[in-house]
PDB file of C-alpha atoms in Angstrom:
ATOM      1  CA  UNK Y   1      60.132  97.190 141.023  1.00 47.00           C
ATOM      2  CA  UNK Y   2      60.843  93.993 142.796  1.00 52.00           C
ATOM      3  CA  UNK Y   3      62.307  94.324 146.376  1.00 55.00           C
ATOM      4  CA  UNK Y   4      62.312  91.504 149.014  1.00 52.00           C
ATOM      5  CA  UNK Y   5      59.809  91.540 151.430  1.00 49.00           C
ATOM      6  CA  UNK Y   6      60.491  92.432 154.960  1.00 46.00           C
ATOM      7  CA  UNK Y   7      63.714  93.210 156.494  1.00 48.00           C
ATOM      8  CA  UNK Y   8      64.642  90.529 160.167  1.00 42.00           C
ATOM      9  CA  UNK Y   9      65.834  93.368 161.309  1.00 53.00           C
ATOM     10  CA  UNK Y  10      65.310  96.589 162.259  1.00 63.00           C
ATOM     11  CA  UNK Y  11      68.209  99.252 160.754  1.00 71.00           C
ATOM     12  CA  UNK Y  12      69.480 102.207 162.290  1.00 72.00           C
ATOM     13  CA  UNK Y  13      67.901 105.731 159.873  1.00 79.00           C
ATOM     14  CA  UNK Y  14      71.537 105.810 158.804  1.00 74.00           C
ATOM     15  CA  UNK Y  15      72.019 102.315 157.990  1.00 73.00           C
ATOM     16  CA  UNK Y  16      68.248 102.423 156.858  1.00 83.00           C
ATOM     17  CA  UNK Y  17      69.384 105.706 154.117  1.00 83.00           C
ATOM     18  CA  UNK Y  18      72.680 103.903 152.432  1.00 76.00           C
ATOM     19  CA  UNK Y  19      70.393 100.754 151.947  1.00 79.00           C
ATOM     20  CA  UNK Y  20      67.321 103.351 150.004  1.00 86.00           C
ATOM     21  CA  UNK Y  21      70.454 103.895 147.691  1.00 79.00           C
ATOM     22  CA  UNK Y  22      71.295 101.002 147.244  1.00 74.00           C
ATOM     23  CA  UNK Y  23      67.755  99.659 146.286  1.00 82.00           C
ATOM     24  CA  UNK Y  24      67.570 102.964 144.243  1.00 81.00           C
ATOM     25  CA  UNK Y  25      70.452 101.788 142.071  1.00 71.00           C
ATOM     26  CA  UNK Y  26      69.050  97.794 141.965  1.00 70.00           C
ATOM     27  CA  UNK Y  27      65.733  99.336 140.762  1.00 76.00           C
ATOM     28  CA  UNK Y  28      66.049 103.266 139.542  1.00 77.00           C
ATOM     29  CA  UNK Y  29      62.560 104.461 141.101  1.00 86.00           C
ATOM     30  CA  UNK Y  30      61.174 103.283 144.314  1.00 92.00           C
ATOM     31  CA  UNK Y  31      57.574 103.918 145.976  1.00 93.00           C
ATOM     32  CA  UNK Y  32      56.713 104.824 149.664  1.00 94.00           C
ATOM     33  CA  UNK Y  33      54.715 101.645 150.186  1.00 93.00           C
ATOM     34  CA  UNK Y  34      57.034  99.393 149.096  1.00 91.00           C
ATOM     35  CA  UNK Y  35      59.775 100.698 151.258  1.00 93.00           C
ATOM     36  CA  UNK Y  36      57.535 101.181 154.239  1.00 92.00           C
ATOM     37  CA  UNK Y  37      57.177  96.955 153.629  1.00 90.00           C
ATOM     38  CA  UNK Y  38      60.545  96.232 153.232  1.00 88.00           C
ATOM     39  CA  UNK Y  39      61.678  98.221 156.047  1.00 88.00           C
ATOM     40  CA  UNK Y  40      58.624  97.685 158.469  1.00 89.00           C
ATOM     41  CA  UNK Y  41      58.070 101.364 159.209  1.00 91.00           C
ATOM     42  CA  UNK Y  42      56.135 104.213 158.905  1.00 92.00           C
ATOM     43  CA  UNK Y  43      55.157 105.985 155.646  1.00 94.00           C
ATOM     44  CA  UNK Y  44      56.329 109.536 157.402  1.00 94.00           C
ATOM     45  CA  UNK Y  45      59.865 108.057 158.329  1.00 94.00           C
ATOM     46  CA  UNK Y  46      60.458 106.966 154.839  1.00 94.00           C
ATOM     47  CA  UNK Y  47      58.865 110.103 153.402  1.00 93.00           C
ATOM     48  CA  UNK Y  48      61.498 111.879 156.256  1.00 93.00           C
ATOM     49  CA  UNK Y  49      64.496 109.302 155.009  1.00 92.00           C
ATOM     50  CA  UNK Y  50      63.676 110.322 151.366  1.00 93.00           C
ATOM     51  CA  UNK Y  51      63.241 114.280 151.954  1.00 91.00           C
ATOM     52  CA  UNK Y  52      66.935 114.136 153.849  1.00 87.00           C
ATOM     53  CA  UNK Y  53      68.869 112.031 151.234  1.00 86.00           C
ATOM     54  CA  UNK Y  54      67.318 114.693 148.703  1.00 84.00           C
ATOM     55  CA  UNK Y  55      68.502 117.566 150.597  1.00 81.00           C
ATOM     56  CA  UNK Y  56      71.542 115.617 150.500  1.00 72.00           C
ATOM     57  CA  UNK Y  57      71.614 115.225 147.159  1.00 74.00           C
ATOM     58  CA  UNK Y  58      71.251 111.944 146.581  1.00 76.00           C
ATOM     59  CA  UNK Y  59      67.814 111.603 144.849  1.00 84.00           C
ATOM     60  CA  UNK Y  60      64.796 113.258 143.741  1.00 88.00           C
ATOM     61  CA  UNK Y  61      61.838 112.849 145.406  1.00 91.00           C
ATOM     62  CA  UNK Y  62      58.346 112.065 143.056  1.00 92.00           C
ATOM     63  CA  UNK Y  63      55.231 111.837 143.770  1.00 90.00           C
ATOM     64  CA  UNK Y  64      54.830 108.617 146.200  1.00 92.00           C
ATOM     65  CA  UNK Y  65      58.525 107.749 146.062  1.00 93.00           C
ATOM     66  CA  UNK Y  66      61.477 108.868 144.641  1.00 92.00           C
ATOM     67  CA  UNK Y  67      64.260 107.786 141.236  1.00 89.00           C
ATOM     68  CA  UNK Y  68      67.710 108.397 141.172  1.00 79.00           C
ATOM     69  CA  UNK Y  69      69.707 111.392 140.781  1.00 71.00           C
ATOM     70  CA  UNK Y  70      72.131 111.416 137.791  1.00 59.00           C
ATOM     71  CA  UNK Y  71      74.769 113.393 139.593  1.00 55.00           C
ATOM     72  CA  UNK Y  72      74.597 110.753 142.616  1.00 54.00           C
ATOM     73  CA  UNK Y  73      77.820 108.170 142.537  1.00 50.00           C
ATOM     74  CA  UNK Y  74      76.219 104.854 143.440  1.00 49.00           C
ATOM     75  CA  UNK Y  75      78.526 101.675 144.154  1.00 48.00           C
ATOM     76  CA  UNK Y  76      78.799  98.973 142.373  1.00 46.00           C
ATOM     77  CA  UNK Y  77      80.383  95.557 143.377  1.00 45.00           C
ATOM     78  CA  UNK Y  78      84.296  95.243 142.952  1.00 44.00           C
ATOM     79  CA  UNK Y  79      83.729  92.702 139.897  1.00 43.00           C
ATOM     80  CA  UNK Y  80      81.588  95.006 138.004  1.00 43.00           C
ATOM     81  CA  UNK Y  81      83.582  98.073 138.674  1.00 46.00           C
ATOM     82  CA  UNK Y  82      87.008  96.226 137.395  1.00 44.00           C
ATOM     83  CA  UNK Y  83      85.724  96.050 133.837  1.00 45.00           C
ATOM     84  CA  UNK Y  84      84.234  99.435 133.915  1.00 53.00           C
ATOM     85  CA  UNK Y  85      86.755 102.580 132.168  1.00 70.00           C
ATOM     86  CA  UNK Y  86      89.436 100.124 132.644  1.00 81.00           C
ATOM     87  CA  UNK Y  87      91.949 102.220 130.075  1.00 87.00           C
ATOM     88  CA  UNK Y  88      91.534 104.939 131.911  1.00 91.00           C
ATOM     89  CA  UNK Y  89      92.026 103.187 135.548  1.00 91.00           C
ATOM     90  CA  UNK Y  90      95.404 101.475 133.802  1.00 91.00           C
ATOM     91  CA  UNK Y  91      96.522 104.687 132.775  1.00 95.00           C
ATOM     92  CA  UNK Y  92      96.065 106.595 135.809  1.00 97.00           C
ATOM     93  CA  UNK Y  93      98.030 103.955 137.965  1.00 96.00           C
ATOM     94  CA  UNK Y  94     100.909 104.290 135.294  1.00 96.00           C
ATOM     95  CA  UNK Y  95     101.066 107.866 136.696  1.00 97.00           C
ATOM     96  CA  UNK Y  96     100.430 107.029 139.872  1.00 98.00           C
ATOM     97  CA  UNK Y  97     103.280 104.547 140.255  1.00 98.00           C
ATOM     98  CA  UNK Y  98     105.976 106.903 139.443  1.00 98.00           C
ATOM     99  CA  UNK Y  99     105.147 108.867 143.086  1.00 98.00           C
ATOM    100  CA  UNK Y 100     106.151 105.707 145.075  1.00 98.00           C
ATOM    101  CA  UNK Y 101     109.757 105.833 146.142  1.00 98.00           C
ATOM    102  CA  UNK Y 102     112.481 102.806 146.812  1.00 98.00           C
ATOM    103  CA  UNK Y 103     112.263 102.666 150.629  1.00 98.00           C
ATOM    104  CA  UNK Y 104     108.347 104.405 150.919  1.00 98.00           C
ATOM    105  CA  UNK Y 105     105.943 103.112 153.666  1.00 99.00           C
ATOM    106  CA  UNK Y 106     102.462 103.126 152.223  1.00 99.00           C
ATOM    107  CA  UNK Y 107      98.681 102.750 152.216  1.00 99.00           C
ATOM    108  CA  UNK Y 108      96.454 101.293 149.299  1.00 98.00           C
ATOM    109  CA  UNK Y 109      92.929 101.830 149.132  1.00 97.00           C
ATOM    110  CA  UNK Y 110      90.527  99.363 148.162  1.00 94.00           C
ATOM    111  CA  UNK Y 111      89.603  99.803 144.878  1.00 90.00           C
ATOM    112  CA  UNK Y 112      90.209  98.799 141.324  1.00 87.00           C
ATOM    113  CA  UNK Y 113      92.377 101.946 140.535  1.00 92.00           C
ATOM    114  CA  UNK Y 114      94.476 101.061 143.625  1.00 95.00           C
ATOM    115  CA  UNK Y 115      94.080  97.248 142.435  1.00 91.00           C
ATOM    116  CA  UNK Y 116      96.246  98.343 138.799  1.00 92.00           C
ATOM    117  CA  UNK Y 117      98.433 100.569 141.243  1.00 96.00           C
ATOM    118  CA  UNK Y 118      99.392  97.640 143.124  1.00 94.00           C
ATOM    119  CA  UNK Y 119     100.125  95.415 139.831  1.00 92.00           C
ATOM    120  CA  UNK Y 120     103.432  98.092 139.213  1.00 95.00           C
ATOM    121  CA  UNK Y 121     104.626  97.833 142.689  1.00 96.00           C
ATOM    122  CA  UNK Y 122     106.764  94.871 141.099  1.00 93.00           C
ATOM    123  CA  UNK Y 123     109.273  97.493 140.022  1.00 91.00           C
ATOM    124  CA  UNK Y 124     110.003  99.041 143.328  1.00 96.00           C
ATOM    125  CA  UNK Y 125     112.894  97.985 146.481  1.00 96.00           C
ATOM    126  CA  UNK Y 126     112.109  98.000 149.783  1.00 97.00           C
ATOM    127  CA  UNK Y 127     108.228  99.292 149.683  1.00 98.00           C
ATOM    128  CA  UNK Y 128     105.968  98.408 153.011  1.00 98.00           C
ATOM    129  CA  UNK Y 129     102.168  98.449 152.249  1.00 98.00           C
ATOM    130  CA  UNK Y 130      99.685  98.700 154.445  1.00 99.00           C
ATOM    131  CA  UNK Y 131      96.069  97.242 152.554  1.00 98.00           C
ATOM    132  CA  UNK Y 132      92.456  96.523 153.640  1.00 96.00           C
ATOM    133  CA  UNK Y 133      91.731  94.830 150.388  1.00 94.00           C
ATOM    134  CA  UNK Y 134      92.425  90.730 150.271  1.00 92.00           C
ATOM    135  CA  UNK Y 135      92.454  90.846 146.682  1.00 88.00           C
ATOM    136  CA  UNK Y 136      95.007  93.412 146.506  1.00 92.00           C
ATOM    137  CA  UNK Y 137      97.008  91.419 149.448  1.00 94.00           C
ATOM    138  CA  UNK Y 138      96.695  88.465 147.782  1.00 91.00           C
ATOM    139  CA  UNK Y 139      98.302  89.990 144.441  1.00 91.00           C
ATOM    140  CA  UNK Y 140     100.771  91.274 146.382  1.00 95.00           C
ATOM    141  CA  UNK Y 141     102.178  88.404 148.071  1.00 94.00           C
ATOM    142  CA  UNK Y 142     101.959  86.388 144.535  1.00 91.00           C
ATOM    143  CA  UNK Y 143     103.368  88.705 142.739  1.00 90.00           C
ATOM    144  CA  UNK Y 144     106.010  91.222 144.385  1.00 93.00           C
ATOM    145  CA  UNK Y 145     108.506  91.350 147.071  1.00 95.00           C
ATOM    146  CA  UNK Y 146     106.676  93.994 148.831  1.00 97.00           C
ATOM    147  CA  UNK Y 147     106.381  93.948 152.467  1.00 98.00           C
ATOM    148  CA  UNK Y 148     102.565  93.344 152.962  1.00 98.00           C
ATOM    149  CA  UNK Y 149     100.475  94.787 156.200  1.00 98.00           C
ATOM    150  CA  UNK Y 150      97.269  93.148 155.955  1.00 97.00           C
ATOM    151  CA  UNK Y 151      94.545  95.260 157.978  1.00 96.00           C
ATOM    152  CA  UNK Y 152      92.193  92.914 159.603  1.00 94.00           C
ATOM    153  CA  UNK Y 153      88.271  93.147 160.615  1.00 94.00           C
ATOM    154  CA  UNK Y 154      84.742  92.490 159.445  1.00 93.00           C
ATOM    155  CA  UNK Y 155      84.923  91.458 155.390  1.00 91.00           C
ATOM    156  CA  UNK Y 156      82.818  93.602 153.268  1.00 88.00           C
ATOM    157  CA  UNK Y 157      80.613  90.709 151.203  1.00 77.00           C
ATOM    158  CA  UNK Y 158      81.054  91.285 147.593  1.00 74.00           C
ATOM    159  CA  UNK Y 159      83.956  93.639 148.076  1.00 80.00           C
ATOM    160  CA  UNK Y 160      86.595  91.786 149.973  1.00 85.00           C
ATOM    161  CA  UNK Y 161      87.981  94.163 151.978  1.00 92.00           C
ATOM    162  CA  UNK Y 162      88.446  94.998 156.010  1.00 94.00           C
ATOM    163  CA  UNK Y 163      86.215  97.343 158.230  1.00 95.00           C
ATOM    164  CA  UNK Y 164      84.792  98.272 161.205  1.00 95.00           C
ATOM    165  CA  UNK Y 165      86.505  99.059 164.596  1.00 96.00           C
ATOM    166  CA  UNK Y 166      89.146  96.250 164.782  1.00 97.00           C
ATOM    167  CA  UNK Y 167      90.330  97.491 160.868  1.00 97.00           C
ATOM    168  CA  UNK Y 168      90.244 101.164 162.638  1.00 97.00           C
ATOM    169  CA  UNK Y 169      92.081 100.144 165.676  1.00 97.00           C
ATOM    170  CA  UNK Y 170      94.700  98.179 163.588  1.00 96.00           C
ATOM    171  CA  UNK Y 171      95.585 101.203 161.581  1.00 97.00           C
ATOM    172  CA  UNK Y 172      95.482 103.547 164.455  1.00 95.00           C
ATOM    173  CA  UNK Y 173      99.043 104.085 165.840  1.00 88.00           C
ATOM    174  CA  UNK Y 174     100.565 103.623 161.968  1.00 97.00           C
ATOM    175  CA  UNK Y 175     102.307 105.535 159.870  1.00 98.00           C
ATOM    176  CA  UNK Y 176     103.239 105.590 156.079  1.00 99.00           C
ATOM    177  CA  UNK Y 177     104.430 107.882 154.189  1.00 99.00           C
ATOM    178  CA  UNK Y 178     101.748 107.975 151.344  1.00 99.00           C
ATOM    179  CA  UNK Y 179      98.381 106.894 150.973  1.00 99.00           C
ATOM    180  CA  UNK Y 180      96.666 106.199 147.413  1.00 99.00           C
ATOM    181  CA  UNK Y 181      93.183 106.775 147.928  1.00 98.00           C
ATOM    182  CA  UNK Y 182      90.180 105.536 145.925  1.00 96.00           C
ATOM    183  CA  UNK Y 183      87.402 107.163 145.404  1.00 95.00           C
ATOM    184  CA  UNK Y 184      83.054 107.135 144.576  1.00 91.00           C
ATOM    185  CA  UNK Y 185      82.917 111.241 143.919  1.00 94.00           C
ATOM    186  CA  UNK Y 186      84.706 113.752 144.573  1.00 97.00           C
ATOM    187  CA  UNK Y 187      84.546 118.122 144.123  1.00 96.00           C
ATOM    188  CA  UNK Y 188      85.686 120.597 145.871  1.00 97.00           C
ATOM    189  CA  UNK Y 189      82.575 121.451 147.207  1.00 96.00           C
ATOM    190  CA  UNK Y 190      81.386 117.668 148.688  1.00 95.00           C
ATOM    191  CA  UNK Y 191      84.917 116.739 149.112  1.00 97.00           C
ATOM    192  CA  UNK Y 192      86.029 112.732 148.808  1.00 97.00           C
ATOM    193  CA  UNK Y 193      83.023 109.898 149.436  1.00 95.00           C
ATOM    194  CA  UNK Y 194      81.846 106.749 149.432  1.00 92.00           C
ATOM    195  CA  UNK Y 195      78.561 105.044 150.166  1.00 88.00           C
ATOM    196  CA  UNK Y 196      79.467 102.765 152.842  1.00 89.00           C
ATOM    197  CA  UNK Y 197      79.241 104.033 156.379  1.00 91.00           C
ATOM    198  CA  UNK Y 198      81.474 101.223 157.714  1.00 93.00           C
ATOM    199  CA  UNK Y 199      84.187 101.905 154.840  1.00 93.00           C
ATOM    200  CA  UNK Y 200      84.223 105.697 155.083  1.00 95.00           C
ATOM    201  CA  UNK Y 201      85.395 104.867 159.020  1.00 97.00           C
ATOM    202  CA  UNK Y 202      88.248 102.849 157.160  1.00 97.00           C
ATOM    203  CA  UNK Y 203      88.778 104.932 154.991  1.00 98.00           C
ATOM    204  CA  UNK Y 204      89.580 108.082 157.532  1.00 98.00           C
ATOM    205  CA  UNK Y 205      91.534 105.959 159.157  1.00 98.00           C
ATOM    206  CA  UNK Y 206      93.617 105.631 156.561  1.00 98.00           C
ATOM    207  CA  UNK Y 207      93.692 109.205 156.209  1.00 98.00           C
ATOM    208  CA  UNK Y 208      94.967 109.942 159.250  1.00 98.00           C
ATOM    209  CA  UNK Y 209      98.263 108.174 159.699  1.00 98.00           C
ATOM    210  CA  UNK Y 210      99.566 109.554 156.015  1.00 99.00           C
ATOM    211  CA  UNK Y 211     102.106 112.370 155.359  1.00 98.00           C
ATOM    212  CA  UNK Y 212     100.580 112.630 152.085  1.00 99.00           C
ATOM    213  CA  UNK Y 213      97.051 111.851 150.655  1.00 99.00           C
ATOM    214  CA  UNK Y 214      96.959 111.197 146.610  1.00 99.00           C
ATOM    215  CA  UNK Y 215      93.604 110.202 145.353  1.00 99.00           C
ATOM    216  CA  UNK Y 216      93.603 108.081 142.645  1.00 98.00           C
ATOM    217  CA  UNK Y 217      89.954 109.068 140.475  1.00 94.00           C
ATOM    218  CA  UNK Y 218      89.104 108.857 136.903  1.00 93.00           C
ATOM    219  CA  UNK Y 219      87.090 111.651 135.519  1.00 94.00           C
ATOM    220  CA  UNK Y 220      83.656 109.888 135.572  1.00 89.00           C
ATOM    221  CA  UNK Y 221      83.496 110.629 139.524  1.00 92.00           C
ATOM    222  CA  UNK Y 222      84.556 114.074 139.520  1.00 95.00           C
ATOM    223  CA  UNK Y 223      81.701 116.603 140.435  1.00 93.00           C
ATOM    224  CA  UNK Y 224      79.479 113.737 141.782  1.00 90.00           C
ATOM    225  CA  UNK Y 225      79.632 112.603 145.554  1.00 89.00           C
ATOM    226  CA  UNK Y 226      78.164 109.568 147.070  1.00 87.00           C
ATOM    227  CA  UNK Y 227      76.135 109.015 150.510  1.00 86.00           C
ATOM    228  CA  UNK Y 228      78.702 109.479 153.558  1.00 91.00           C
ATOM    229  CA  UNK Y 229      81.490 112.375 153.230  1.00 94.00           C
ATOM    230  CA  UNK Y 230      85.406 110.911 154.101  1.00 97.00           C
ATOM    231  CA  UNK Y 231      87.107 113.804 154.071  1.00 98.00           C
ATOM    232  CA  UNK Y 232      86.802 117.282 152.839  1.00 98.00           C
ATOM    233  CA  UNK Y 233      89.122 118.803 149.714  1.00 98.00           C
ATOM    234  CA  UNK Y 234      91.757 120.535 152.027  1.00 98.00           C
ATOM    235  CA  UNK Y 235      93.044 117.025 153.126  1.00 98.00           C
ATOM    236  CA  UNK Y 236      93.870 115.895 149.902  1.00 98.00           C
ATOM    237  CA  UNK Y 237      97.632 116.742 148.228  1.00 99.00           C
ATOM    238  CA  UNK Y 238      97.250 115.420 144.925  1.00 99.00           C
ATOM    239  CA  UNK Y 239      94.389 113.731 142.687  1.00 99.00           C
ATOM    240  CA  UNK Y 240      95.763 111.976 139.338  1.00 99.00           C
ATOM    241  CA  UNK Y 241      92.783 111.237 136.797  1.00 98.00           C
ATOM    242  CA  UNK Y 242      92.451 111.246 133.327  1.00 96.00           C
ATOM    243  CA  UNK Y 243      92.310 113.893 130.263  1.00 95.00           C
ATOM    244  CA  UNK Y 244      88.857 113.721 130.626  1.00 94.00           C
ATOM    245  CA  UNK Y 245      88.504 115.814 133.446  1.00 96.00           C
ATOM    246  CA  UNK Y 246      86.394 119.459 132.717  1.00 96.00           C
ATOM    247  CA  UNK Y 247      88.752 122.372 132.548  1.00 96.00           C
ATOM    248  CA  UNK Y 248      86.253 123.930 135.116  1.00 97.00           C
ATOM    249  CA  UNK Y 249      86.749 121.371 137.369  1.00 97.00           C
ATOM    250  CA  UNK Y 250      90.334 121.277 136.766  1.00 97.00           C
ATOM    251  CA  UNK Y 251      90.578 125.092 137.895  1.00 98.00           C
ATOM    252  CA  UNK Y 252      88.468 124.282 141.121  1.00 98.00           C
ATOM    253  CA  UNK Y 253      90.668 122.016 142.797  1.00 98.00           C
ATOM    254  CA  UNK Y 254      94.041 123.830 141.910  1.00 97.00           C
ATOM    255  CA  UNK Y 255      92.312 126.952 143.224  1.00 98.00           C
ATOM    256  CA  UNK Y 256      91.552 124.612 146.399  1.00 98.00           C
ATOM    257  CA  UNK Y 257      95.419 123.670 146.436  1.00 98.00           C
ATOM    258  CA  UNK Y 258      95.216 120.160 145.383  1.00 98.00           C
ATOM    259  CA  UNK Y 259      97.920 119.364 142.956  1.00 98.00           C
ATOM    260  CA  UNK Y 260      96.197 117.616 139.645  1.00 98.00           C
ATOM    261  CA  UNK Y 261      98.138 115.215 137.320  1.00 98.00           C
ATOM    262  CA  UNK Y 262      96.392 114.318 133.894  1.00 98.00           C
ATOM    263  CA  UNK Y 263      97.328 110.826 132.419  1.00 96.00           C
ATOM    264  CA  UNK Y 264      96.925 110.656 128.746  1.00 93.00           C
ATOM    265  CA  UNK Y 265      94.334 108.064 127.875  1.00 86.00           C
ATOM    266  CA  UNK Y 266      93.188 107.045 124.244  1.00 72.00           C
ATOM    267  CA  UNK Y 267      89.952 106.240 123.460  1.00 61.00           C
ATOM    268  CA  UNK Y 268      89.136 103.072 121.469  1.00 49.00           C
TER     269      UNK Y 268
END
C-alpha cells in the first residue's frame, strides 16, 4: 500500500472516517501505522476510527488494520462511474422520463443516472429544473429548452457539482414538484446514502423542498449502503432500477411502501 505521507492538516474524526474509505477503496487493505502517519495521530484513535466504521458496516477490521467490506458502496469519480452498467443506467432513465409532466417543477440529482435522465428532458414543454451538477447544467442549456436553476456553492473536485451551506441555503425556501434522486446504496434497512458528508447535506436539502422523492438506482447498489445516511426508506415514493433487482429485495421495499418500477434491460 502506497499512501502519501502526512496530512497539512488536521481532519475532524468524521472527516478523518470518509477519507479511511476512501484510502480503503484506492488501496483495498490498510495498516494502523500507516494511517496513524498519514493522519498524524494516535494508534488508539485510528484503532477507535476503524472499530466504529466496522460497527458501521463499512469494513472489517484485521489484525493491525483493516480491508474492505464487499457489501460497502464506495464512490468512485463521476468519469469512472459514467462508463460503469451504462445499459442499465440508459434504461432506467427511459422509465424514469415518462414520470416528468409538461409544466413539472423539478430537482436532478447529481449523478450519471440523473445525467441520462436529463438527456430526455428534450421531449418535454415548460419543465423548470433545479440542478447541483454543472455537467448536467451545462447539457441542459446546450441541449433543451428547459428552464435551468443552477444551485451554487463549494465545487466538489472530480465531481462537478455544488455543496456546502450556500448550495443548502440556495435550495432552502424552494419548491418542485419532483425530485430524481441518485443514489451509492440503498435497503430498507440503511435507507438512501452516499459517502460524502458535504453532499449528503445537499442532498437532504433536496429532499426537503419535493412533493415527491423518486430514486433513480440500478440494482448493483441495492442492499449495500455507503458512509453517511441521507434519508431513511419512509421518505422515498418510488425507486425505478433494473430487472436485476432480487425478488427479496423487491418484496422489502413494497412492504416498506415504496412504489418499485423495473426497466427491462438486456444483457450483451
Amino acid at each position: 500500500m502506497e499512501i502519501e505521507k502526512i496530512r497539512i492538516v488536521p481532519l475532524f474524526a468524521e472527516e478523518r472516517k470518509t477519507r479511511i474509505i476512501e484510502l480503503l477503496h484506492e488501496n483495498t487493505k490498510l495498516v494502523v501505522p500507516q494511517l496513524c502517519v498519514y493522519f498524524n495521530v494516535s494508534p488508539a484513535t485510528i484503532r477507535n476510527d476503524l472499530r466504529e466504521l466496522e460497527n458501521e458496516g463499512m469494513l472489517t477490521r484485521t489484525h493491525g488494520g483493516a480491508i474492505r467490506n464487499s457489501k460497502t458502496s464506495f464512490e468512485l469519480n463521476y468519469y469512472q462511474k459514467e462508463i460503469e452498467n451504462y445499459e442499465k443506467k440508459l434504461a432506467i432513465a427511459k422509465l424514469a422520463i415518462g414520470l416528468v409532466d409538461d409544466g413539472d417543477t423539478i430537482a436532478i440529482d447529481t449523478g450519471t443516472t440523473t445525467l441520462e435522465l436529463a438527456k430526455l428532458l428534450w421531449e418535454k414543454k415548460d419543465v423548470t429544473a433545479v440542478v447541483n451538477d454543472i455537467e448536467l447544467a451545462r447539457y441542459l442549456e446546450k441541449n433543451s429548452s428547459v428552464n435551468i436553476i443552477m444551485i451554487g456553492g463549494n465545487i466538489r473536485r472530480n465531481f462537478h457539482c455544488a455543496v456546502g451551506p450556500i448550495a443548502i441555503r440556495a435550495l432552502d425556501g424552494l419548491n418542485v414538484d419532483k425530485a430524481f434522486m441518485a443514489t451509492n446504496g440503498i435497503s430498507v434497512k440503511k435507507g438512501i446514502s452516499t459517502p460524502d458528508i458535504n453532499q449528503a447535506e445537499v442532498k437532504k436539502a433536496m429532499l426537503d423542498i419535493a412533493s415527491e422523492i423518486i430514486v433513480l438506482c440500478d440494482s448493483t447498489k441495492i442492499g449495500s449502503h455507503a458512509f453517511v445516511k441521507v434519508a431513511p426508506i419512509s421518505k422515498v415514493n418510488r425507486l425505478i432500477t433494473d430487472n436485476a433487482i432480487d425478488s427479496n429485495d423487491l418484496k422489502e421495499f413494497e412492504t416498506a411502501g415504496v412504489e418499485v418500477d423495473i426497466a427491462d434491460v438486456v444483457e450483451v
